[in-house]
Each structure stands twice: as structure tokens, then as C-alpha cells.
Amino acid sequence: MYKIIKKRELTTNIYLMEVEAKRVAKSCEPGQFVIVRMDSEGERIPLTICDYDREKGTITIVFQTVGAGTKLMADLQEGDSFHDFVGPLGCPSEFVKEDLEELKKKKILFVAGGVGTAPVYPQVKWLNAHGIAADVIVGAKTKDLLILEKEMEAVAGNLYVTTDDGSYGRSGMVTQTIKDLIADGNQYDVCVAIGPMIMMKFVCLLTKELNMPTIVSLNPIMVDGTGMCGACRVTVGDKVKFACVDGPEFDGHAVNFDEAMRRQQMYKTAEGRAVLKIEEGDTHHGGCGNCND
Amino acid sequence: MDVLKKVPVREQDAKERATNFDEVCLGYNMEEAMAEASRCINCKNAQCVKGCPVAIDIPGFVEKVKEGNIEAAYQIISESSALPAVCGRVCPQETQCEGKCIRGIKGEPVSIGKLERFVADWARENGIKPVCAAEKKNKKVAVIGSGPAGLTCAGDLAKMGYDVTIFEALHEAGGVLVYGIPEFRLPKEAVVAKEIENVKALGVKIETNVVVGKAVTIDELMDEEGFSAVFIGSGAGLPKFMGIPGENSNGVFSANEYLTRSNLMKAFNEESNTPIMRGKKVAVVGGGNVAMDAARTALRLGAEVHIVYRRSEEELPARVEEVHHAKEEGIIFDLLTNPTEIIADESGWVTGMKCIKMELGEPDESGRRRPVEVKDSEFVMELDTVIMSLGTSPNPLISSTTEGLEVNKWKCIVADEKDGKTTKEGVYAGGDAVTGAATVILAMGAGKAAAKGIDEYLSK
């Protein structure tokens, strides 16, 4: 069992949990992810790693309640445990293995969207710990959905916060901030964009124009996370890759986002039904179209 | 009774079982088992034993069944096999023990598989456990993977007195026995879980949720965690796809994904939290045992199911019994048919599959007649689901993170067939990780050979 030693509601429907998982904490690197199961009947839910503490043997995860599984997970409290917690899965971010002196010469721009801010954080933190100050754009729909601002501020070079509705920080999409930064004369050797698929797609369209190499981190549907099921297959250039073992990070300019977004819809109906069932509880009356009673 | 014929085994009616996930074969009862056992002529130079990859003393245990002493029969089997209830159900006996049975020369061979199953089931129901090691050796062995190879290797080593820990990547032990083979062929709670309990009762520890190669490397296990030897039984888990256009459309799955959702995650049960596509018309591409399993699962989830295979019935790699069961249940076989493209609607969902008719030409290097396309024979099958069951290959997670471990061009670990020895000292391997996808019993045979190899190595 994997004990939850800290739980925080970062904002409405976004939770942070620090979980005891010694083997994962010992070996994980920025860019990797875990799969968790709440109980012996639970779904396998892939989650990005937001932070890790090798000495304490803990992993911090951040998740948004989107499906039935994450909704139930949000009810777990400090002292409760996850039934299963496996990782680290996927490949670490490439820069982890790069020559440090070479890396220090690079100017890196991170673009984080929504809950995607969580997986960006350990990358920026790692760079900061190695003496590299990366610029970070954090985008959120609105002020209330912004997470980890203080934490990010502490490790980023320059932090630019933008909200779609202008309720906090700059106003507009993250792509607008990228354009502004470039217009102001900033130059970047590489961009790392992590967030909703649609955001990554538009960031990539822009950075392609700007000739800025861009890495994205994909979170497709998967079951085992070790290369076994192939549910997470994604077309990158002319090759089919498994996001769980070949990724989750890929060259954003080569990813077929339209296909990836389509594949994310695969179980939408089933998920919707499951969520309805939880929300309606005993009052569930068959509105899901799935049951007769 | 006709001594030339097997005592028939009771099965669930085909129509009824096509709608449920209960076990198809009901097995023998005591009376039937003793009658069947009496057909064994107890050959001096028993050929059946030579046909068994783990060399069970078959005439020995059958003799005990004949006498009605099932506990003694169980202990004889347990000396050689850690998973008799599994093997009695999924071994291809027709090409192994039963294929060599002298009785089979004139008439039907002794139903060794069904007898093994009966003995194992009886022992389980009567709480009989395998016998533990008398003396403990103070040496730790790590086993990677809890499938048939790993469980057998671990069980044998524990019986020799070693301190064995199995590392399993998934949340549940059993490997292909839990994620691959469906409930209706191999019940999970009643059979697999109990056999694993028996392996644990021998003193084997199982740590789930550990992906070796990611969470910990083989070198770390040996250098930091004190394991003197390692057995790799990580199987062949990577699914193959055809590489045809449209294969990433919504509604195309690997058999691995489809079966894992149903078997491991219990998606066949509507109460499960894991969803599965319940198609109306499903094509399963491939002709192996896994294809039959996927097809019969889809059928039970309510679909009209077609097996699409490019060669003819004679070349189907699946066991005859599985093909027979599939046909009985109403699976449609579209043989000499090869898919060329998956067709999807504008939102990306599968609507059909373009296929071409094939005919058999000259034999290829496998000795089977090579299928060649029939000109202008393309047609479209209307479908909403396609399951690709084209075989699997070993996962490179371990080999790519272990220095000095040699693999061949198919990413299979190079290991000595005799004792499982790899190119890295103290590291042994066996099962599908070495051979590529094969059978449960061959993996068990390899696990057994490696246990002996490891014992010899650690006794030096």
C-alpha cells in the first residue's frame, strides 16, 4: 500500500497528493509518470509526477477530477493509501541526459497549460537545481484554475502568467504570450509545451512558424503503461509510437495531434456514464442510457 | 465403455456459454477420472513423459488416480509442476503428452490433460498443499515476471530452499494467466489465484507494481539488494500491428489491450470501472490461440465475430480444441482473407475493413504454403471493431537497461536452452522473453530448466 502523507486542494477540482512510494522516488526523473489504482477494483489511472523527494521516498502527484476514477480519488484523505502505485514509467526528459555545459548554453521556454503545469514543475526545478534558469509561461482558463504559481516562481527564470479571460496576469492564450516574448526580442533554442492536447497543437503550429524546436508530453489513453496494450499509440512523423514506452515526450512538430485528440475520445461515452452514476448516486435513474432501471 | 475412446468430458452447452464468462469445460468427476485413468496401460518406456516439457511422471500419477488416491497423484505432479490446474486447462496436450501416448496409436490417447486438471482441482478443493523445502539456503534469487516461467522457476527454487522474490510489473501476479487467457478458459479467482497461493506457500515473496528496468535495474538488484542470481521471465508483451492504413482509427485494438481490459481489469463485468468497446460486428485478425480468445471474448460481449486469417484452416496456429470451441459458439471463419486497409468515418471511428482474398502457393521457409493475393478480389467488410492478433514480441525494457545481456535481432534474450544461462553472469532467462510468443508449458519448462541452472551456479 502507498500512503498519502499530504493532500491539498490546489483549486476547484485540482488536487495535490504526496504519496509514499520508495522505489519510484528513488529512480524517477523529470518527464516520467506513474499509474495509480485506488483500490482492488480500481481503474489504472496514469498521472504525471509533479515532484519527488528521494530522501523521504515520496512522489507528489497532481490531478484534476475529470472521470469517474479521479472523482473517487479526490475523496481519499491524508493517511489513506493507494492500492497500487507503479512507476516511474516512460522516458525521462531528454535534457536530463544532455551534457550539462551544453545545456547551460541553451535558452529554454516552458509553456504550461492548466493541470499541465504539474509535470512542467519538476523539469524547471531540475534545471534550476543544475544552475539553469528557464523561462516559463503558465496559462489557465481563469484565475481560479491557476495552480502552483508560487512554486513555479521559486524555480523559474522569468515567469509569465496568463489567463484566457484576463482575470489574472496577462490576458489571452499562451500562444499570445509566446508571440509577445518573441516580439520583445527574446530568443529560445527549445520550447517544452505541456497541457491540453489542443493547446499543444496550437503552440506547435506557432513554434513551427518561429522555427523553434518544441517538445510536447502526451497523455493518451493507456492500460498497463509498459508497452503491452498499444492503446497509447500515436503517429509521430511517419512512425507509430507507443507514448508509454517511447514517450511520453515527443517532437511536437511531428506529432499528429488530430489523430491523438480523436483517440482520446475513445471511451468518452463510457466515461460519461460512469461519472453520471457517481454524481447521481442512489438517485441514478438510468439517464445514462446504459441501464434499464 | 469403449477402451479406444476417451471418457467424454462434460462441457457447458455452446449456445448457453456463448453468453456468459463461466468456464467452458466442466472437467471430470472422481468416477469419470478413475475410468479414464484405467485406460492407461502404464508403459515401461513411457513416451508421454518425453512429450512433457516439465517431465511430469505421468504413468505414476495416472496409476494413483486409477487407485482413487488423488492426494498421492497430486504430490507426484507437484514434484514437477507448480501449476497443474493451469496446465490441465491450457497445455496443448495433443502435440505433447497425449500426442505420444501409445494408446493413441489405435484409438484415442489417454486424456492426460483432463486427468491432471481433475487431480489439481481435487487437491485445491480438499486443501492439499505442495510440500515445502526442508532446509533453507541462505541465498536470495530475484525472479522477474510472475507468469508461467517465473512462477515455475520461483517455485522450484523455493523447494530447493532459496529465498525467492518475484517482481511483477502489473498490480496482480500471474502474467499472461491473468491478463491474457480469458476467464471462460482459465478461471482467475478459483484456479489461477489459488495456484499462485500455492507458490507463495512454498515461501516465495511477490512484489507487484515493480517495473524492472525502470524502478530498479538488474544490476541494482544484484549489487544493492543482495540477490545472488536473477531469472528473467518477462514474457513477450509487445503487440504487433499490421502497418496498414487506418490502423490507428478508433475501434482498432491489439488483442493484448482487448484481453487485458476484459481479463485483468474485468471489463467484461458491467460493474467494472474499466471500459471496453462492446462492438456489434467485430473482426479478429489472426489465427492463433490469442485470436480465438479475443474472438470468443467479443462474442460473449454481444458481437457477431469474424476470424480473418490469411491462410487456410489447416494452417491455423491455434489449438484444434480452441478452433472447435470457437466454431461451436458461432464464430465465423473468413479464411484465406487478408486485410489491406481499415476504413473510418470522418470522426475517425471504424466502419469497415478492406480485404483481399488469398490462395495458397508454394511452401515458404516455415514449411507452410505461402498465401498469395488473388487478383482483383478486394472487398470491404462492414465492421465497427477490429482486433489485431498478430503475435507479440519481447519487451526491450529489461534488455535495454542491462549491460552485458545479449539479445538477438528479434529482441529476444539469448539464453542457453539447457539451463537458461544468459551472456551476463548470474542472470538466467526463459519463456517467451527468450523464445518469442509460445505456450504456457514451454515457458514453464524453461523456468524449470533455469531453476536447475541457477541452483548449479549458486552451489559452486
PDB file of N, CA, C and O in Angstrom, chain B residues 9-13 22-29 32 89 114 117-118 121 125 184 325:
ATOM      1  N   VAL B   9     -15.635 -35.529 -21.705  1.00  0.00           N
ATOM      2  CA  VAL B   9     -15.632 -34.552 -20.611  1.00  0.00           C
ATOM      3  C   VAL B   9     -16.854 -33.659 -20.768  1.00  0.00           C
ATOM      4  O   VAL B   9     -17.247 -33.323 -21.883  1.00  0.00           O
ATOM      5  N   ARG B  10     -17.481 -33.341 -19.653  1.00  0.00           N
ATOM      6  CA  ARG B  10     -18.683 -32.511 -19.711  1.00  0.00           C
ATOM      7  C   ARG B  10     -18.325 -31.058 -19.995  1.00  0.00           C
ATOM      8  O   ARG B  10     -17.340 -30.543 -19.491  1.00  0.00           O
ATOM      9  N   GLU B  11     -19.135 -30.431 -20.867  1.00  0.00           N
ATOM     10  CA  GLU B  11     -18.903 -29.029 -21.207  1.00  0.00           C
ATOM     11  C   GLU B  11     -20.193 -28.251 -21.063  1.00  0.00           C
ATOM     12  O   GLU B  11     -21.277 -28.816 -21.202  1.00  0.00           O
ATOM     13  N   GLN B  12     -20.063 -26.955 -20.868  1.00  0.00           N
ATOM     14  CA  GLN B  12     -21.230 -26.090 -20.871  1.00  0.00           C
ATOM     15  C   GLN B  12     -21.781 -26.060 -22.298  1.00  0.00           C
ATOM     16  O   GLN B  12     -21.006 -25.975 -23.251  1.00  0.00           O
ATOM     17  N   ASP B  13     -23.081 -26.090 -22.452  1.00  0.00           N
ATOM     18  CA  ASP B  13     -23.704 -26.067 -23.770  1.00  0.00           C
ATOM     19  C   ASP B  13     -23.241 -24.836 -24.567  1.00  0.00           C
ATOM     20  O   ASP B  13     -23.150 -23.729 -24.041  1.00  0.00           O
ATOM     21  N   ASP B  22     -18.499 -18.032 -17.772  1.00  0.00           N
ATOM     22  CA  ASP B  22     -18.181 -19.191 -16.935  1.00  0.00           C
ATOM     23  C   ASP B  22     -17.354 -20.187 -17.725  1.00  0.00           C
ATOM     24  O   ASP B  22     -17.365 -20.186 -18.951  1.00  0.00           O
ATOM     25  N   GLU B  23     -16.677 -21.070 -17.007  1.00  0.00           N
ATOM     26  CA  GLU B  23     -15.769 -21.984 -17.678  1.00  0.00           C
ATOM     27  C   GLU B  23     -16.513 -22.909 -18.646  1.00  0.00           C
ATOM     28  O   GLU B  23     -17.593 -23.409 -18.349  1.00  0.00           O
ATOM     29  N   VAL B  24     -15.888 -23.093 -19.818  1.00  0.00           N
ATOM     30  CA  VAL B  24     -16.491 -23.913 -20.863  1.00  0.00           C
ATOM     31  C   VAL B  24     -16.457 -25.390 -20.483  1.00  0.00           C
ATOM     32  O   VAL B  24     -17.457 -26.090 -20.524  1.00  0.00           O
ATOM     33  N   CYS B  25     -15.248 -25.854 -20.123  1.00  0.00           N
ATOM     34  CA  CYS B  25     -15.059 -27.270 -19.822  1.00  0.00           C
ATOM     35  C   CYS B  25     -15.337 -27.490 -18.335  1.00  0.00           C
ATOM     36  O   CYS B  25     -14.847 -26.752 -17.488  1.00  0.00           O
ATOM     37  N   LEU B  26     -16.157 -28.489 -18.017  1.00  0.00           N
ATOM     38  CA  LEU B  26     -16.530 -28.698 -16.619  1.00  0.00           C
ATOM     39  C   LEU B  26     -15.641 -29.717 -15.912  1.00  0.00           C
ATOM     40  O   LEU B  26     -15.689 -29.853 -14.697  1.00  0.00           O
ATOM     41  N   GLY B  27     -14.837 -30.458 -16.671  1.00  0.00           N
ATOM     42  CA  GLY B  27     -13.886 -31.389 -16.056  1.00  0.00           C
ATOM     43  C   GLY B  27     -14.521 -32.712 -15.653  1.00  0.00           C
ATOM     44  O   GLY B  27     -15.739 -32.883 -15.709  1.00  0.00           O
ATOM     45  N   TYR B  28     -13.664 -33.645 -15.263  1.00  0.00           N
ATOM     46  CA  TYR B  28     -14.129 -34.967 -14.829  1.00  0.00           C
ATOM     47  C   TYR B  28     -14.555 -34.933 -13.368  1.00  0.00           C
ATOM     48  O   TYR B  28     -14.068 -34.104 -12.599  1.00  0.00           O
ATOM     49  N   ASN B  29     -15.401 -35.893 -12.989  1.00  0.00           N
ATOM     50  CA  ASN B  29     -15.600 -36.162 -11.573  1.00  0.00           C
ATOM     51  C   ASN B  29     -14.769 -37.405 -11.219  1.00  0.00           C
ATOM     52  O   ASN B  29     -14.113 -37.983 -12.099  1.00  0.00           O
ATOM     53  N   GLU B  32     -15.474 -40.572 -13.354  1.00  0.00           N
ATOM     54  CA  GLU B  32     -15.001 -40.423 -14.737  1.00  0.00           C
ATOM     55  C   GLU B  32     -13.477 -40.467 -14.796  1.00  0.00           C
ATOM     56  O   GLU B  32     -12.887 -41.083 -15.687  1.00  0.00           O
ATOM     57  N   ARG B  89      -5.582 -27.245 -18.093  1.00  0.00           N
ATOM     58  CA  ARG B  89      -6.558 -26.494 -18.883  1.00  0.00           C
ATOM     59  C   ARG B  89      -5.993 -25.923 -20.173  1.00  0.00           C
ATOM     60  O   ARG B  89      -6.690 -25.867 -21.175  1.00  0.00           O
ATOM     61  N   LYS B 114      -6.964 -33.726 -18.956  1.00  0.00           N
ATOM     62  CA  LYS B 114      -8.169 -33.653 -18.129  1.00  0.00           C
ATOM     63  C   LYS B 114      -7.948 -34.350 -16.781  1.00  0.00           C
ATOM     64  O   LYS B 114      -8.524 -33.958 -15.770  1.00  0.00           O
ATOM     65  N   ARG B 117      -5.945 -31.961 -14.646  1.00  0.00           N
ATOM     66  CA  ARG B 117      -6.856 -30.933 -14.157  1.00  0.00           C
ATOM     67  C   ARG B 117      -7.697 -31.461 -12.991  1.00  0.00           C
ATOM     68  O   ARG B 117      -7.871 -30.784 -11.972  1.00  0.00           O
ATOM     69  N   PHE B 118      -8.199 -32.672 -13.152  1.00  0.00           N
ATOM     70  CA  PHE B 118      -9.029 -33.245 -12.087  1.00  0.00           C
ATOM     71  C   PHE B 118      -8.239 -33.340 -10.777  1.00  0.00           C
ATOM     72  O   PHE B 118      -8.716 -32.951  -9.710  1.00  0.00           O
ATOM     73  N   ASP B 121      -7.639 -29.853  -9.301  1.00  0.00           N
ATOM     74  CA  ASP B 121      -8.875 -29.266  -8.766  1.00  0.00           C
ATOM     75  C   ASP B 121      -9.284 -29.960  -7.468  1.00  0.00           C
ATOM     76  O   ASP B 121      -9.707 -29.319  -6.512  1.00  0.00           O
ATOM     77  N   GLU B 125      -9.692 -28.223  -3.838  1.00  0.00           N
ATOM     78  CA  GLU B 125     -10.957 -28.277  -3.106  1.00  0.00           C
ATOM     79  C   GLU B 125     -10.797 -28.959  -1.746  1.00  0.00           C
ATOM     80  O   GLU B 125     -11.550 -28.695  -0.821  1.00  0.00           O
ATOM     81  N   PHE B 184     -13.266 -17.796 -19.155  1.00  0.00           N
ATOM     82  CA  PHE B 184     -14.021 -18.989 -19.546  1.00  0.00           C
ATOM     83  C   PHE B 184     -13.111 -20.163 -19.909  1.00  0.00           C
ATOM     84  O   PHE B 184     -13.563 -21.281 -20.100  1.00  0.00           O
ATOM     85  N   HIS B 325     -14.104 -25.150 -30.309  1.00  0.00           N
ATOM     86  CA  HIS B 325     -14.973 -24.426 -29.375  1.00  0.00           C
ATOM     87  C   HIS B 325     -15.485 -23.129 -29.992  1.00  0.00           C
ATOM     88  O   HIS B 325     -16.654 -22.774 -29.847  1.00  0.00           O
TER      89      HIS B 325
END
